[in-house]
Amino acid sequence: MEPVTFRPPLYKQRYQFVKSLVETHKLKKVADVGCAECSLLQVLKFCGCVELLVGLDIDERALREKMHTLSPLPANYLQPDKRSLTVCLYQGSVTEKDPALLGFELITCIELVEHLEEAQLKTFPDTVLGFMAPGMVVISTPNVEFNPLLPGCTSFRHHDHKFEWSREQFQSWATDIAGRYNYTVEFSGVGGVPAGAKEVGFCTQIGVFTRNYRESEESIKRKMEAKRVYKTVFHVVYPSLQEEKYFQRAVINEALYYAHCMKIKLMRNLCSEDVEPESHLPETEQKPNATWSGFSKPYTPPQTEGDTTIEPFIQGDNIYIPLQRLFSIPSVMELCGSVDVLRKMVTGKAELSSDGSAVIFPVDLENDSEFS
Ligand code: SAM
């Protein structure tokens, strides 16, 4: 029989399994225990629902190796996300209780348990299911029954594995600890047997544990008092529109861009009325009269009493772009939610009319690059 190969590779299938779970349940707080070089965290960073991502590993060197890949990119600053995202990495053992891992919706232990010594494996359920007590836990581990199908696999799959379990061994261990800590466990896996081979189960066996109770505030508060033992290796808060400085910058960029476009359009329209000989040219090529010093026709602002129009207008030497008009642009509306928020963000960043209803630009043809 052909040696088994997995496409996508098995580790990617494990990450995809977790990603689907996170996206299906729209989980916000996720921790990966035994995260090594943070590969799963890098995948989960792109789940739009995740707001807190934590990695824990006993090996600080492994954490430091690729932790920079969890840092925000320039694009994250240029176009901050709506959601907030904090990423933290800790050095410490899964057998230690630290409040940093309390309050999670999901804790994943991917290919971790088989690396634990007997004494650590004994402590593991009390720390993860008893103390950390997240809403869900995913534990994956090799299925030893699959090993004969793997090329060159004569004993354990990795020299650091302390054991490898059959389906029966894993399921009996998982069912026992689930019962003890009031969780339900369902079994699944990734990497199926190839056609024609004996049914031995998945190459990677997975247990998905779901907590059966709601933890009381009292209990969480008590556990929060536990001593901090993990060492913080990395901590980053992504720029997000939840932060006022990024939100204001996004509103200013969006709203003033459109305000500027409206100003240009209005001036071009008006100038083209003055420059008859060129009016046959395409709009982009029409030049305004260089000696222009005002409007040939008196301009009547459309906002007369009872007039509800929100179109930009010119009054005196100023162009008025009503905030209502800017707010009617879908992207500005989506960002701000109300004209009052738009006004608040624009105040101090652009000149506003005395009643605060419009952004004002001076009409300055000579110094305006679009017209000079
Ligand atoms: N979960 C990672 C993945 O899927 O890409 C890799 C897991 S790697 C095979 C096992 C990891 O568990 C190692 O990085 C190791 O340092 C870590 N580990 C071993 N014992 C641990 C412990 N007691 N507490 C936390 N991490 C531990």
PDB file of N, CA, C and O in Angstrom, residues 14 109-114 138-142 170 204-207:
ATOM      1  N   ARG A  14      -5.365  20.234  11.692  1.00  0.00           N
ATOM      2  CA  ARG A  14      -5.673  20.449  13.120  1.00  0.00           C
ATOM      3  C   ARG A  14      -6.008  21.924  13.357  1.00  0.00           C
ATOM      4  O   ARG A  14      -6.961  22.245  14.055  1.00  0.00           O
ATOM      5  N   CYS A 109      -5.334  22.456  23.476  1.00  0.00           N
ATOM      6  CA  CYS A 109      -4.097  21.734  23.835  1.00  0.00           C
ATOM      7  C   CYS A 109      -3.823  20.800  22.656  1.00  0.00           C
ATOM      8  O   CYS A 109      -4.277  19.643  22.633  1.00  0.00           O
ATOM      9  N   ILE A 110      -3.150  21.336  21.663  1.00  0.00           N
ATOM     10  CA  ILE A 110      -2.936  20.590  20.423  1.00  0.00           C
ATOM     11  C   ILE A 110      -1.592  19.871  20.493  1.00  0.00           C
ATOM     12  O   ILE A 110      -0.540  20.513  20.585  1.00  0.00           O
ATOM     13  N   GLU A 111      -1.664  18.551  20.437  1.00  0.00           N
ATOM     14  CA  GLU A 111      -0.447  17.711  20.509  1.00  0.00           C
ATOM     15  C   GLU A 111       0.409  18.081  21.719  1.00  0.00           C
ATOM     16  O   GLU A 111       1.623  18.242  21.610  1.00  0.00           O
ATOM     17  N   LEU A 112      -0.237  18.241  22.855  1.00  0.00           N
ATOM     18  CA  LEU A 112       0.479  18.599  24.089  1.00  0.00           C
ATOM     19  C   LEU A 112       0.543  17.440  25.083  1.00  0.00           C
ATOM     20  O   LEU A 112       1.625  17.133  25.607  1.00  0.00           O
ATOM     21  N   VAL A 113      -0.601  16.788  25.347  1.00  0.00           N
ATOM     22  CA  VAL A 113      -0.651  15.856  26.481  1.00  0.00           C
ATOM     23  C   VAL A 113       0.391  14.731  26.393  1.00  0.00           C
ATOM     24  O   VAL A 113       0.941  14.314  27.416  1.00  0.00           O
ATOM     25  N   GLU A 114       0.694  14.309  25.165  1.00  0.00           N
ATOM     26  CA  GLU A 114       1.655  13.200  25.021  1.00  0.00           C
ATOM     27  C   GLU A 114       3.090  13.620  25.362  1.00  0.00           C
ATOM     28  O   GLU A 114       3.988  12.793  25.430  1.00  0.00           O
ATOM     29  N   VAL A 138     -10.226  21.885  23.660  1.00  0.00           N
ATOM     30  CA  VAL A 138      -9.928  20.939  22.578  1.00  0.00           C
ATOM     31  C   VAL A 138      -8.594  20.274  22.906  1.00  0.00           C
ATOM     32  O   VAL A 138      -7.592  20.954  23.123  1.00  0.00           O
ATOM     33  N   ILE A 139      -8.617  18.955  22.975  1.00  0.00           N
ATOM     34  CA  ILE A 139      -7.371  18.210  23.206  1.00  0.00           C
ATOM     35  C   ILE A 139      -7.148  17.297  22.013  1.00  0.00           C
ATOM     36  O   ILE A 139      -8.020  16.483  21.670  1.00  0.00           O
ATOM     37  N   SER A 140      -5.981  17.467  21.374  1.00  0.00           N
ATOM     38  CA  SER A 140      -5.659  16.539  20.276  1.00  0.00           C
ATOM     39  C   SER A 140      -4.408  15.761  20.653  1.00  0.00           C
ATOM     40  O   SER A 140      -3.540  16.261  21.379  1.00  0.00           O
ATOM     41  N   THR A 141      -4.315  14.544  20.159  1.00  0.00           N
ATOM     42  CA  THR A 141      -3.168  13.677  20.479  1.00  0.00           C
ATOM     43  C   THR A 141      -3.067  12.594  19.387  1.00  0.00           C
ATOM     44  O   THR A 141      -4.081  12.249  18.753  1.00  0.00           O
ATOM     45  N   PRO A 142      -1.877  12.068  19.150  1.00  0.00           N
ATOM     46  CA  PRO A 142      -1.772  11.023  18.114  1.00  0.00           C
ATOM     47  C   PRO A 142      -2.586   9.776  18.463  1.00  0.00           C
ATOM     48  O   PRO A 142      -2.699   9.427  19.642  1.00  0.00           O
ATOM     49  N   PHE A 170      -7.481   6.908  24.851  1.00  0.00           N
ATOM     50  CA  PHE A 170      -7.753   8.353  24.882  1.00  0.00           C
ATOM     51  C   PHE A 170      -9.191   8.608  25.328  1.00  0.00           C
ATOM     52  O   PHE A 170      -9.464   9.455  26.187  1.00  0.00           O
ATOM     53  N   THR A 204      -4.948  11.914  13.844  1.00  0.00           N
ATOM     54  CA  THR A 204      -4.957  12.754  15.058  1.00  0.00           C
ATOM     55  C   THR A 204      -6.328  12.611  15.693  1.00  0.00           C
ATOM     56  O   THR A 204      -7.341  12.918  15.054  1.00  0.00           O
ATOM     57  N   GLN A 205      -6.370  12.129  16.919  1.00  0.00           N
ATOM     58  CA  GLN A 205      -7.673  12.037  17.589  1.00  0.00           C
ATOM     59  C   GLN A 205      -7.900  13.302  18.414  1.00  0.00           C
ATOM     60  O   GLN A 205      -6.965  13.877  18.982  1.00  0.00           O
ATOM     61  N   ILE A 206      -9.152  13.727  18.430  1.00  0.00           N
ATOM     62  CA  ILE A 206      -9.488  15.007  19.077  1.00  0.00           C
ATOM     63  C   ILE A 206     -10.688  14.823  19.997  1.00  0.00           C
ATOM     64  O   ILE A 206     -11.686  14.198  19.627  1.00  0.00           O
ATOM     65  N   GLY A 207     -10.578  15.392  21.178  1.00  0.00           N
ATOM     66  CA  GLY A 207     -11.717  15.437  22.111  1.00  0.00           C
ATOM     67  C   GLY A 207     -12.140  16.891  22.266  1.00  0.00           C
ATOM     68  O   GLY A 207     -11.297  17.759  22.523  1.00  0.00           O
TER      69      GLY A 207
END
